[in-house]
Amino acid sequence: MPENALTDSQPAAERPADLASYPANALLIDALDMEAQGVAHRSDGKVVFVEGALAGEVVTATTTRRKNNWEKATLDAVLHESSQRVQPHCPHFGLHQGACGGCKMQHLNPMAQLAVKQRVLEDNLWHLGKVRAERILRPIQGPDWGYRWRARLSVRYVAKKGVVLVGFHERKSRYIADMQVCPILPERVSDLLLPLRALIASLQARESCPQIEVACGDAVTALVLRHLQPLSDADIAQLRTFAREHPHVQWWLQPKGPDTVHPLDAPQPERALSYNMPEFGLRMPFKPTDFTQVNPYINRVLVARALRLLQVQSHERVIDWFCGLGNFSLPLATCAREVLGIEGSDALVERATDNWRANSLARTQRGEPPLAPTRFVARNLFEMTPALLQADGQADKWLVDPPREGAFALSKALADIHQARLAAGKPAAAVGNDTATDSAEDERVPAFADNTSWQPPTRIVYVSCNPATLARDAGLLVHQAGYRCTAAGVVNMFPHTAHVESIAVFERCVTSQ
């Protein structure tokens, strides 16, 4: 069975009363999997994943791939329709030839999408980490359309047809969809799709421009043009003309790797790419190659909720792991005594430091309380050890926001410290939460010079973009590091896609403090 399959069926909505009245080849869809495919079971128990089908529906489908114990199929007809099925908003969405592959769930009611993602989170936590959250948080949601402020648009000049395509790839294809609009992009970017096609077609370098990276700020849209050959003076003039015709556009060029990205023309300071966090009085400048959240509406709510869940007090020190350009660090600095931000990228550490300085100065000029002392350091967080962890000093609270790979090394270092202290003589019964280890497990705990004055954080808020790695790390924190998972919930950062973002809260068990 594919790795993305759910092991449990979701409750089917509005099951038909009598399956016998349907054709023999009809399938009852029991659930949706993590890729938004319908999950059915044949009479012999074989699992069938049906693209385009929804839970509770009876469908016919054509098998496209067959294995011993599962099949993949594409929807042919819906014989009994789910009440959660809706008309897709985008004309390029669907199962038809040439359909865009950017979204997978536009045919499902947005609230039902949230329910699917919540189930994915809970299933991953239990099946992979053997963890159940004590409380399920209300989902974080925002606009269903126009939310994607970052995107990588593929570009191709089709010489045989004399046309340029700009957009996302077709469903299950290396070809680019023939897109005129994209409702998930901001309107100002969707409206550029056809003008960009015309622009690229007019360039002498049209056959050597494979990609345009889009990064939106509050007032500026940065377009990063990847070009495999140097641009002529005529082509550069065309880009400048396009920017004058679309005043919010700012061109950046990428002749080689990401480190070669540079602005076509140096922007004025007031035209710098940035986003605001009005709840905290912060402005966050960034470069188009920097990591920022795709969905600014969700990001604002997510940061505010993370801080509420962390319950930072004015006397506390906080560490922001995988801090990026300070998206969580700077808001934390509005309420903590001290903040340490740790990130793997030197460029992002520099950006975060600059952002802290600029915002500190702006707050002082406005007569507002200064930001807390904040330091940013670069470190490979995928090679964390107990000794390195303790060397960063004790913190009352942690904010963890890793990439898809998760925070395994960080979680394991915390677990190793806890297990080493148990092995050194602290009664396992005093810790609880399944943290007792046998002698074989003790031997696997790495030896290190334990700083006995160092204490783990009392609370951790973990923001995840991959429920599988969150579940793995949660298993370590709960079963090996002396924590409880007190709350978890989904964050609908990417509506209409199967991408699941989430947030979880871990509290140190009272008996292990």
Coordinates of C-alpha atoms in Angstrom, one line a residue:
M1 CA 0.0 0.0 0.0
P2 CA 1.4 3.5 -0.8
E3 CA 3.0 5.4 2.1
N4 CA 0.4 8.2 1.9
A5 CA -2.5 5.9 2.6
L6 CA -4.6 6.3 5.7
T7 CA -4.8 3.1 7.8
D8 CA -8.2 4.1 9.1
S9 CA -11.3 4.9 7.1
Q10 CA -13.0 8.2 7.8
P11 CA -16.7 8.0 8.5
A12 CA -18.4 8.0 5.1
A13 CA -20.9 10.8 4.6
E14 CA -24.5 9.8 3.6
R15 CA -23.8 6.2 2.6
P16 CA -26.3 4.9 0.1
A17 CA -28.8 2.5 1.7
D18 CA -28.5 -0.3 -0.9
L19 CA -25.3 -0.9 -2.8
A20 CA -27.0 -3.8 -4.6
S21 CA -28.9 -1.4 -6.8
Y22 CA -25.6 -0.1 -8.4
P23 CA -23.6 -1.8 -11.1
A24 CA -21.3 -4.7 -10.1
N25 CA -18.2 -2.6 -10.8
A26 CA -19.3 0.3 -8.6
L27 CA -17.1 1.3 -5.7
L28 CA -18.2 2.8 -2.3
I29 CA -15.7 5.5 -1.2
D30 CA -15.0 5.1 2.5
A31 CA -12.4 7.8 3.1
L32 CA -10.0 10.3 1.6
D33 CA -6.2 9.6 1.8
M34 CA -3.5 12.2 2.4
E35 CA -3.4 13.0 -1.4
A36 CA -7.2 13.7 -1.5
Q37 CA -7.8 10.4 -3.3
G38 CA -11.0 8.4 -2.5
V39 CA -10.3 5.1 -0.7
A40 CA -12.5 2.2 -1.6
H41 CA -12.4 -1.6 -0.8
R42 CA -13.3 -4.3 -3.2
S43 CA -15.1 -7.4 -2.0
D44 CA -11.8 -9.3 -1.7
G45 CA -10.4 -6.5 0.6
K46 CA -8.2 -5.0 -2.0
V47 CA -7.8 -1.2 -1.6
V48 CA -8.6 1.1 -4.5
F49 CA -7.4 4.8 -4.5
V50 CA -9.7 6.8 -6.8
E51 CA -8.6 10.2 -7.9
G52 CA -11.5 12.7 -8.0
A53 CA -13.8 10.7 -5.7
L54 CA -15.1 11.8 -2.3
A55 CA -16.0 10.0 0.9
G56 CA -19.5 8.6 0.9
E57 CA -19.8 8.5 -2.9
V58 CA -20.5 5.5 -5.1
V59 CA -18.5 5.7 -8.3
T60 CA -17.2 3.9 -11.3
A61 CA -13.5 4.3 -12.1
T62 CA -10.8 3.1 -14.5
T63 CA -7.7 1.4 -13.0
T64 CA -4.5 3.1 -14.0
R65 CA -2.0 1.1 -11.8
R66 CA -2.4 -2.3 -10.2
K67 CA -0.4 -4.0 -7.4
N68 CA -1.0 -7.1 -5.3
N69 CA -3.0 -5.5 -2.6
W70 CA -3.9 -2.0 -4.0
E71 CA -4.9 -0.2 -7.1
K72 CA -5.0 3.3 -8.3
A73 CA -7.9 4.5 -10.5
T74 CA -9.3 7.6 -12.0
L75 CA -13.0 8.6 -11.6
D76 CA -15.3 7.9 -14.5
A77 CA -18.8 8.7 -13.1
V78 CA -20.4 9.6 -9.7
L79 CA -23.4 7.4 -9.2
H80 CA -24.2 8.7 -5.7
E81 CA -22.8 12.2 -5.0
S82 CA -21.5 13.5 -1.6
S83 CA -23.3 16.6 -0.3
Q84 CA -19.7 18.0 0.3
R85 CA -19.0 18.0 -3.5
V86 CA -18.8 21.6 -4.8
Q87 CA -18.3 23.2 -8.2
P88 CA -14.5 24.0 -8.6
H89 CA -13.8 27.7 -8.7
C90 CA -10.9 27.4 -11.2
P91 CA -11.6 26.6 -14.9
H92 CA -8.2 24.8 -15.0
F93 CA -9.0 22.3 -12.2
G94 CA -10.1 18.8 -12.9
L95 CA -9.3 15.4 -14.3
H96 CA -9.4 16.4 -17.9
Q97 CA -6.4 16.4 -20.2
G98 CA -4.3 19.5 -19.6
A99 CA -5.8 20.2 -16.2
C100 CA -3.6 22.1 -13.8
G101 CA -2.0 20.0 -11.1
G102 CA -1.6 22.8 -8.5
C103 CA -4.7 21.9 -6.5
K104 CA -6.2 18.6 -5.4
M105 CA -9.4 19.5 -3.4
Q106 CA -11.3 22.2 -5.2
H107 CA -14.2 19.8 -5.6
L108 CA -14.5 19.4 -1.9
N109 CA -16.3 21.9 0.4
P110 CA -13.6 24.0 2.2
M111 CA -14.9 23.0 5.7
A112 CA -14.8 19.4 4.7
Q113 CA -11.2 19.9 3.6
L114 CA -10.3 21.0 7.1
A115 CA -11.9 17.9 8.5
V116 CA -9.8 15.7 6.3
K117 CA -6.7 17.5 7.3
Q118 CA -7.5 17.3 11.0
R119 CA -8.0 13.5 10.6
V120 CA -4.7 13.2 8.8
L121 CA -3.0 15.0 11.7
E122 CA -4.6 12.8 14.3
D123 CA -4.0 9.6 12.4
N124 CA -0.3 10.5 12.0
L125 CA 0.1 11.4 15.6
W126 CA -1.4 8.1 16.7
H127 CA -0.1 5.6 14.1
L128 CA 3.4 7.1 13.8
G129 CA 4.0 8.6 17.3
K130 CA 1.5 6.7 19.5
V131 CA 0.5 10.2 20.8
R132 CA -3.0 11.6 21.3
A133 CA -3.4 15.3 21.9
E134 CA -5.3 16.0 25.1
R135 CA -7.2 18.8 23.3
I136 CA -7.9 19.5 19.6
L137 CA -7.4 23.1 18.7
R138 CA -9.9 25.0 16.5
P139 CA -8.4 25.0 12.9
I140 CA -6.7 28.1 11.8
Q141 CA -8.3 29.2 8.5
G142 CA -8.4 32.3 6.3
P143 CA -9.3 33.2 2.7
D144 CA -9.8 30.3 0.4
W145 CA -8.7 32.2 -2.7
G146 CA -5.9 34.7 -3.5
Y147 CA -3.8 33.4 -0.6
R148 CA -0.7 32.2 -2.3
W149 CA 1.8 35.0 -2.1
R150 CA 4.8 32.8 -3.1
A151 CA 4.8 30.6 -6.2
R152 CA 7.2 29.1 -8.7
L153 CA 5.8 29.5 -12.1
S154 CA 7.3 27.3 -14.9
V155 CA 7.9 29.0 -18.3
R156 CA 8.1 27.3 -21.7
Y157 CA 8.3 28.6 -25.2
V158 CA 6.4 26.1 -27.4
A159 CA 8.1 26.7 -30.8
K160 CA 5.7 24.6 -32.8
K161 CA 2.8 26.6 -31.7
G162 CA 4.6 29.9 -31.4
V163 CA 3.2 30.4 -27.8
V164 CA 4.6 30.8 -24.3
L165 CA 3.1 29.0 -21.4
V166 CA 3.5 30.4 -17.8
G167 CA 2.0 28.6 -14.8
F168 CA 2.0 25.3 -12.9
H169 CA 2.5 21.9 -14.3
E170 CA -0.4 19.8 -15.6
R171 CA -1.7 17.0 -13.4
K172 CA 0.7 14.1 -13.4
S173 CA 2.7 15.7 -16.2
R174 CA 5.9 17.5 -17.0
Y175 CA 4.1 19.8 -19.3
I176 CA 2.9 23.3 -18.3
A177 CA -0.8 23.9 -18.0
D178 CA -2.3 26.4 -20.4
M179 CA -3.4 28.8 -17.7
Q180 CA -5.2 32.2 -18.2
V181 CA -6.1 32.7 -14.6
C182 CA -5.2 31.2 -11.2
P183 CA -7.7 32.0 -8.3
I184 CA -5.3 30.8 -5.6
L185 CA -2.8 33.5 -6.6
P186 CA -3.4 37.1 -5.5
E187 CA -5.5 38.9 -8.2
R188 CA -2.6 41.2 -9.0
V189 CA -0.5 38.1 -9.8
S190 CA -3.2 36.2 -11.6
D191 CA -3.8 39.2 -13.8
L192 CA -0.1 39.0 -14.9
L193 CA -0.3 35.5 -16.3
L194 CA -1.3 36.5 -19.9
P195 CA 0.9 39.7 -19.9
L196 CA 3.9 37.6 -18.8
R197 CA 3.2 35.2 -21.7
A198 CA 3.3 38.0 -24.1
L199 CA 6.4 39.5 -22.5
I200 CA 8.4 36.3 -22.6
A201 CA 7.3 35.7 -26.2
S202 CA 8.8 39.1 -27.1
L203 CA 12.2 38.4 -25.6
Q204 CA 15.2 37.3 -27.6
A205 CA 15.9 34.9 -24.7
R206 CA 12.4 33.3 -24.7
E207 CA 13.8 29.8 -25.2
S208 CA 16.2 30.1 -22.2
C209 CA 13.9 31.4 -19.5
P210 CA 12.5 28.3 -17.7
Q211 CA 11.1 29.8 -14.5
I212 CA 9.6 32.9 -12.8
E213 CA 9.6 32.9 -9.0
V214 CA 6.9 35.1 -7.5
A215 CA 7.3 36.6 -4.0
C216 CA 4.6 39.1 -2.9
G217 CA 5.1 41.7 -0.2
D218 CA 2.4 44.0 1.1
A219 CA 3.1 46.6 -1.6
V220 CA 5.5 45.0 -4.1
T221 CA 5.5 41.9 -6.3
A222 CA 9.0 40.5 -6.9
L223 CA 9.4 38.5 -10.1
V224 CA 12.6 36.5 -10.2
L225 CA 13.4 35.6 -13.8
R226 CA 15.6 32.5 -14.3
H227 CA 17.6 32.9 -17.5
L228 CA 20.1 30.4 -18.7
Q229 CA 21.8 32.8 -21.1
P230 CA 22.8 36.5 -20.6
L231 CA 19.9 38.9 -21.4
S232 CA 20.4 41.4 -24.2
D233 CA 20.0 45.1 -23.7
A234 CA 16.8 44.9 -25.7
D235 CA 15.4 42.2 -23.4
I236 CA 16.3 44.2 -20.3
A237 CA 14.6 47.2 -21.8
Q238 CA 11.5 45.0 -22.3
L239 CA 11.5 44.0 -18.6
R240 CA 11.8 47.6 -17.5
T241 CA 8.9 48.6 -19.7
F242 CA 6.8 45.8 -18.2
A243 CA 7.6 47.1 -14.7
R244 CA 6.5 50.6 -15.7
E245 CA 3.3 49.3 -17.0
H246 CA 2.7 47.3 -13.8
P247 CA 4.0 49.6 -11.0
H248 CA 3.8 46.9 -8.3
V249 CA 6.2 44.7 -10.2
Q250 CA 9.9 44.5 -9.2
W251 CA 12.2 42.5 -11.5
W252 CA 15.0 40.3 -10.1
L253 CA 17.3 38.2 -12.2
Q254 CA 18.8 34.7 -11.6
P255 CA 21.5 33.8 -14.1
K256 CA 22.7 30.7 -12.2
G257 CA 22.0 29.3 -8.7
P258 CA 19.9 31.0 -5.9
D259 CA 23.0 32.9 -4.7
T260 CA 23.1 34.8 -8.0
V261 CA 19.7 36.4 -7.6
H262 CA 19.9 40.2 -7.8
P263 CA 17.5 43.1 -8.5
L264 CA 17.4 44.4 -12.1
D265 CA 17.4 47.9 -10.7
A266 CA 18.2 48.7 -7.0
P267 CA 14.8 49.4 -5.4
Q268 CA 14.3 52.6 -3.3
P269 CA 14.1 51.8 0.5
E270 CA 10.3 52.5 0.5
R271 CA 9.9 50.0 -2.3
A272 CA 11.7 47.2 -0.4
L273 CA 10.0 43.8 -0.4
S274 CA 8.4 43.4 3.0
Y275 CA 5.3 42.3 5.0
N276 CA 3.8 43.9 8.1
M277 CA 2.7 42.2 11.3
P278 CA 0.4 44.9 12.6
E279 CA -0.6 43.0 15.8
F280 CA 3.0 43.4 17.0
G281 CA 3.9 46.7 15.2
L282 CA 6.5 45.0 13.1
R283 CA 7.7 45.3 9.5
M284 CA 9.7 42.4 8.0
P285 CA 11.8 43.2 5.0
F286 CA 12.9 40.1 3.0
K287 CA 14.5 39.1 -0.3
P288 CA 12.5 37.0 -2.8
T289 CA 14.8 34.0 -2.2
D290 CA 14.3 34.1 1.6
F291 CA 11.8 31.6 3.1
T292 CA 8.6 33.3 4.1
Q293 CA 5.2 31.8 4.7
V294 CA 3.1 31.4 1.5
N295 CA -0.1 32.6 3.1
P296 CA 0.3 36.0 4.9
Y297 CA -3.3 35.9 6.3
I298 CA -2.7 32.6 8.0
N299 CA 0.8 33.6 9.1
R300 CA -0.5 36.5 11.1
V301 CA -3.1 34.4 12.9
L302 CA -0.6 31.5 13.4
V303 CA 2.0 33.8 15.0
A304 CA -0.5 35.3 17.3
R305 CA -1.9 31.9 18.3
A306 CA 1.6 30.4 18.8
L307 CA 2.5 33.2 21.3
R308 CA -0.8 32.7 23.1
L309 CA -0.2 29.0 23.4
L310 CA 3.4 29.6 24.5
Q311 CA 2.2 31.9 27.3
V312 CA 5.5 33.8 27.4
Q313 CA 6.0 36.0 30.5
S314 CA 8.1 39.1 30.7
H315 CA 10.7 37.4 32.9
E316 CA 11.3 34.4 30.6
R317 CA 14.0 33.5 28.1
V318 CA 12.7 31.9 24.8
I319 CA 14.5 30.0 22.1
D320 CA 13.1 30.1 18.5
W321 CA 14.5 27.1 16.7
F322 CA 14.6 27.3 12.9
C323 CA 13.9 31.0 13.3
G324 CA 14.3 32.1 9.6
L325 CA 14.2 35.8 9.2
G326 CA 12.6 36.3 12.7
N327 CA 8.9 35.6 11.8
F328 CA 8.3 34.3 15.4
S329 CA 11.4 35.7 17.1
L330 CA 10.5 39.4 16.7
P331 CA 7.0 39.0 18.0
L332 CA 8.4 37.0 20.9
A333 CA 10.8 39.9 21.6
T334 CA 7.7 42.1 22.3
C335 CA 6.8 40.0 25.4
A336 CA 9.9 38.0 26.6
R337 CA 12.9 39.0 28.6
E338 CA 15.3 37.6 26.1
V339 CA 15.1 35.7 22.8
L340 CA 17.6 33.5 21.1
G341 CA 16.9 32.6 17.4
I342 CA 18.8 29.7 15.8
E343 CA 18.8 29.0 12.1
G344 CA 20.8 27.0 9.6
S345 CA 21.2 29.7 7.0
D346 CA 23.8 32.5 7.5
A347 CA 21.9 34.7 5.1
L348 CA 18.7 34.4 7.1
V349 CA 20.5 35.0 10.4
E350 CA 21.9 38.2 8.9
R351 CA 18.4 39.2 7.7
A352 CA 16.8 38.4 11.1
T353 CA 19.5 40.5 12.9
D354 CA 18.9 43.5 10.5
N355 CA 15.1 43.1 11.0
W356 CA 15.5 43.2 14.8
R357 CA 17.7 46.3 14.7
A358 CA 15.4 48.1 12.3
N359 CA 12.2 47.3 14.3
S360 CA 13.9 48.2 17.6
L361 CA 14.9 51.6 16.2
A362 CA 11.4 52.2 14.7
R363 CA 9.7 51.3 18.1
T364 CA 12.0 53.7 19.9
Q365 CA 11.2 56.5 17.5
R366 CA 7.5 55.8 18.0
G367 CA 8.0 56.0 21.8
E368 CA 7.1 52.3 22.2
P369 CA 8.8 49.8 24.6
P370 CA 12.0 48.4 23.0
L371 CA 12.2 44.8 21.8
A372 CA 13.8 42.4 24.2
P373 CA 17.5 41.7 23.7
T374 CA 17.6 39.2 20.9
R375 CA 20.5 37.3 19.4
F376 CA 20.6 35.2 16.2
V377 CA 23.1 32.4 15.5
A378 CA 23.6 30.0 12.6
R379 CA 23.9 26.3 13.3
N380 CA 23.1 23.0 11.6
L381 CA 20.1 22.0 13.6
F382 CA 20.1 18.6 11.9
E383 CA 23.3 17.7 13.9
M384 CA 22.1 18.8 17.3
T385 CA 23.6 17.0 20.3
P386 CA 22.8 17.1 24.1
A387 CA 26.0 19.0 24.7
L388 CA 25.3 21.6 22.0
L389 CA 21.7 21.9 23.3
Q390 CA 22.9 22.7 26.8
A391 CA 25.6 25.1 25.5
D392 CA 22.8 27.3 24.2
G393 CA 21.7 27.9 27.8
Q394 CA 18.5 27.3 29.6
A395 CA 15.2 28.7 28.2
D396 CA 11.8 28.7 29.8
K397 CA 9.9 28.2 26.5
W398 CA 10.7 26.9 23.0
L399 CA 9.2 27.8 19.7
V400 CA 10.1 25.2 17.0
D401 CA 9.2 25.7 13.3
P402 CA 11.3 23.3 11.2
P403 CA 11.1 22.5 7.5
R404 CA 9.5 19.3 6.2
E405 CA 12.3 17.1 7.7
G406 CA 11.2 18.0 11.2
A407 CA 13.2 18.5 14.3
F408 CA 14.4 15.0 15.0
A409 CA 17.9 15.8 16.1
L410 CA 16.6 18.5 18.5
S411 CA 13.9 16.3 19.9
K412 CA 16.4 13.4 20.3
A413 CA 18.9 15.5 22.1
L414 CA 16.2 16.6 24.6
A415 CA 15.2 12.9 25.0
D416 CA 18.8 11.8 25.4
I417 CA 19.3 14.3 28.3
H418 CA 16.1 13.1 30.0
Q419 CA 17.0 9.4 29.6
A420 CA 20.6 9.9 30.7
R421 CA 19.3 11.6 33.9
L422 CA 17.0 8.7 34.5
A423 CA 19.8 6.2 34.0
A424 CA 22.0 8.2 36.4
G425 CA 19.6 7.4 39.2
K426 CA 16.5 9.5 39.1
P427 CA 13.5 7.2 39.8
A428 CA 11.7 6.5 36.6
A429 CA 8.4 6.3 38.5
A430 CA 8.8 9.9 39.4
V431 CA 8.8 10.9 35.8
G432 CA 5.8 8.9 34.4
N433 CA 4.5 9.2 30.8
D434 CA 6.2 5.9 29.7
T435 CA 9.7 7.3 30.1
A436 CA 11.1 4.4 32.1
T437 CA 14.0 2.6 30.3
D438 CA 15.4 -0.9 30.6
S439 CA 19.1 -1.6 30.7
A440 CA 19.3 -2.1 27.0
E441 CA 17.8 1.3 26.4
D442 CA 20.2 2.8 28.9
E443 CA 23.2 1.6 26.9
R444 CA 21.9 3.4 23.8
V445 CA 21.9 6.8 25.6
P446 CA 25.0 8.7 24.4
A447 CA 27.4 9.7 27.2
F448 CA 27.9 13.5 27.6
A449 CA 29.0 15.9 30.2
D450 CA 25.6 16.7 31.6
N451 CA 25.1 20.3 32.9
T452 CA 23.0 19.4 35.9
S453 CA 21.9 23.0 36.4
W454 CA 20.3 23.1 32.9
Q455 CA 16.6 22.4 32.8
P456 CA 14.4 21.6 29.8
P457 CA 11.8 24.1 28.7
T458 CA 8.5 23.9 30.5
R459 CA 6.5 24.3 27.3
I460 CA 7.2 23.8 23.6
V461 CA 5.1 25.1 20.7
Y462 CA 5.9 23.1 17.6
V463 CA 4.7 24.5 14.2
S464 CA 4.9 21.8 11.5
C465 CA 4.5 21.6 7.7
N466 CA 4.6 17.8 7.7
P467 CA 2.4 15.7 10.0
A468 CA 4.5 12.6 9.6
T469 CA 7.7 14.2 11.0
L470 CA 5.7 16.0 13.7
A471 CA 4.3 12.7 14.8
R472 CA 7.8 11.1 14.9
D473 CA 9.2 14.0 17.0
A474 CA 6.1 14.0 19.2
G475 CA 6.7 10.3 19.9
L476 CA 10.2 11.2 21.2
L477 CA 9.0 14.2 23.3
V478 CA 6.2 12.3 24.9
H479 CA 7.6 8.8 25.4
Q480 CA 11.3 9.7 25.9
A481 CA 11.7 13.3 26.9
G482 CA 9.0 13.6 29.7
Y483 CA 6.4 15.8 27.9
R484 CA 2.6 15.7 27.4
C485 CA 1.0 16.7 24.1
T486 CA -1.6 19.0 25.6
A487 CA -3.0 20.4 22.3
A488 CA -2.8 20.0 18.5
G489 CA -4.7 21.4 15.5
V490 CA -4.4 22.0 11.8
V491 CA -3.4 25.2 10.1
N492 CA -5.0 25.6 6.6
M493 CA -2.0 27.3 5.1
F494 CA -2.7 25.8 1.6
P495 CA -6.5 25.6 0.9
H496 CA -7.6 23.2 -1.9
T497 CA -4.3 21.2 -1.6
A498 CA -3.5 18.1 0.4
H499 CA -0.7 19.9 2.2
V500 CA -1.3 19.7 6.0
E501 CA 0.3 22.3 8.3
S502 CA -0.3 22.0 12.1
I503 CA 0.6 23.3 15.5
A504 CA 1.1 21.3 18.7
V505 CA 1.8 22.1 22.3
F506 CA 4.0 20.1 24.6
E507 CA 4.2 20.6 28.4
R508 CA 6.8 19.2 30.6
C509 CA 5.3 16.7 33.0
V510 CA 5.0 18.1 36.5
T511 CA 6.6 15.0 38.1
S512 CA 9.7 15.4 35.8
Q513 CA 10.4 19.0 36.7

